[in-house]
mmCIF file of C-alpha atoms in Angstrom:
data_model
loop_
_atom_site.group_PDB
_atom_site.id
_atom_site.type_symbol
_atom_site.label_atom_id
_atom_site.label_comp_id
_atom_site.label_asym_id
_atom_site.label_seq_id
_atom_site.Cartn_x
_atom_site.Cartn_y
_atom_site.Cartn_z
ATOM 1 C CA MET A 1 120.066 97.521 72.456
ATOM 2 C CA ALA A 2 116.750 95.481 72.604
ATOM 3 C CA VAL A 3 113.817 97.012 70.847
ATOM 4 C CA GLN A 4 110.216 95.322 71.214
ATOM 5 C CA LYS A 5 108.921 93.907 67.836
ATOM 6 C CA ASP A 6 105.281 94.850 68.215
ATOM 7 C CA ARG A 7 103.325 96.950 70.594
ATOM 8 C CA LYS A 8 101.936 95.299 73.449
ATOM 9 C CA SER A 9 98.154 95.871 73.919
ATOM 10 C CA ARG A 10 96.544 97.615 77.135
ATOM 11 C CA SER A 11 95.004 94.196 78.210
ATOM 12 C CA ARG A 12 98.677 92.464 77.916
ATOM 13 C CA ARG A 13 99.807 95.583 79.935
ATOM 14 C CA GLY A 14 97.307 95.152 82.524
ATOM 15 C CA MET A 15 97.793 91.309 82.697
ATOM 16 C CA ARG A 16 101.864 92.170 83.438
ATOM 17 C CA ARG A 17 100.592 94.551 86.260
ATOM 18 C CA ALA A 18 98.238 92.216 87.971
ATOM 19 C CA HIS A 19 100.882 90.897 90.326
ATOM 20 C CA ASP A 20 102.159 94.522 91.177
ATOM 21 C CA ALA A 21 99.683 95.082 93.783
ATOM 22 C CA LEU A 22 100.954 96.043 97.239
ATOM 23 C CA THR A 23 99.465 94.645 100.465
ATOM 24 C CA ARG A 24 98.381 96.539 103.853
ATOM 25 C CA SER A 25 100.767 95.066 106.681
ATOM 26 C CA ASN A 26 99.097 92.976 109.251
ATOM 27 C CA LEU A 27 98.352 94.793 112.594
ATOM 28 C CA SER A 28 97.622 93.216 115.621
ATOM 29 C CA VAL A 29 96.135 94.706 118.842
ATOM 30 C CA ASP A 30 98.299 94.356 122.109
ATOM 31 C CA ALA A 31 96.452 92.602 124.706
ATOM 32 C CA THR A 32 97.391 94.567 127.750
ATOM 33 C CA THR A 33 97.896 98.109 126.195
ATOM 34 C CA GLY A 34 95.517 97.639 123.489
ATOM 35 C CA GLU A 35 98.075 99.343 120.863
ATOM 36 C CA ARG A 36 98.399 98.345 117.566
ATOM 37 C CA HIS A 37 101.739 96.950 116.511
ATOM 38 C CA LEU A 38 103.102 94.969 113.592
ATOM 39 C CA ARG A 39 102.936 91.003 113.987
ATOM 40 C CA HIS A 40 105.720 89.441 115.755
ATOM 41 C CA HIS A 41 107.142 92.678 116.726
ATOM 42 C CA ILE A 42 107.126 94.641 120.057
ATOM 43 C CA SER A 43 104.488 97.288 120.694
ATOM 44 C CA PRO A 44 106.055 100.805 121.119
ATOM 45 C CA ASP A 45 105.539 100.499 125.176
ATOM 46 C CA GLY A 46 107.951 97.202 125.037
ATOM 47 C CA TYR A 47 105.156 94.541 125.415
ATOM 48 C CA TYR A 48 104.985 91.548 123.356
ATOM 49 C CA LYS A 49 102.291 88.708 123.742
ATOM 50 C CA GLY A 50 101.242 90.538 126.872
ATOM 51 C CA ARG A 51 104.469 90.471 128.553
ATOM 52 C CA ARG A 52 106.923 93.301 129.042
ATOM 53 C CA VAL A 53 109.983 92.569 127.409
ATOM 54 C CA LEU A 54 111.881 95.947 127.464
ATOM 55 C CA PRO A 55 112.506 97.899 130.593
ATOM 56 C CA GLU A 56 110.976 101.152 131.107
ATOM 57 C CA LYS A 57 113.207 104.322 130.213
ATOM 58 C CA GLU A 58 113.617 105.268 133.482
ATOM 59 C CA GLU A 59 114.731 102.036 134.691
ATOM 60 C CA PHE A 60 117.159 101.784 131.941
ATOM 61 C CA GLU A 61 118.757 104.883 132.619
ATOM 62 C CA SER A 62 119.156 104.308 136.447
ATOM 63 C CA ASP A 63 121.031 101.317 135.657
ATOM 64 C CA ASN A 64 123.275 103.195 133.070
ATOM 65 C CA GLU A 65 123.892 105.925 135.886
ATOM 66 C CA GLU A 66 125.246 103.277 138.675
#
């Protein structure tokens, strides 16, 4: 088994952990609905770049029934 030769100081531990910070996800505000969404993803309403890309649920369900 590997065993460390010398104890690492608090400073060395901190320097190693300097790259472990998490970044917040970038949120955008949709132009038409004003909702927040992840960049390059559609909003919960189905809009992307101000255009409707998913049909509404009622339209989608009526297409399946026919």
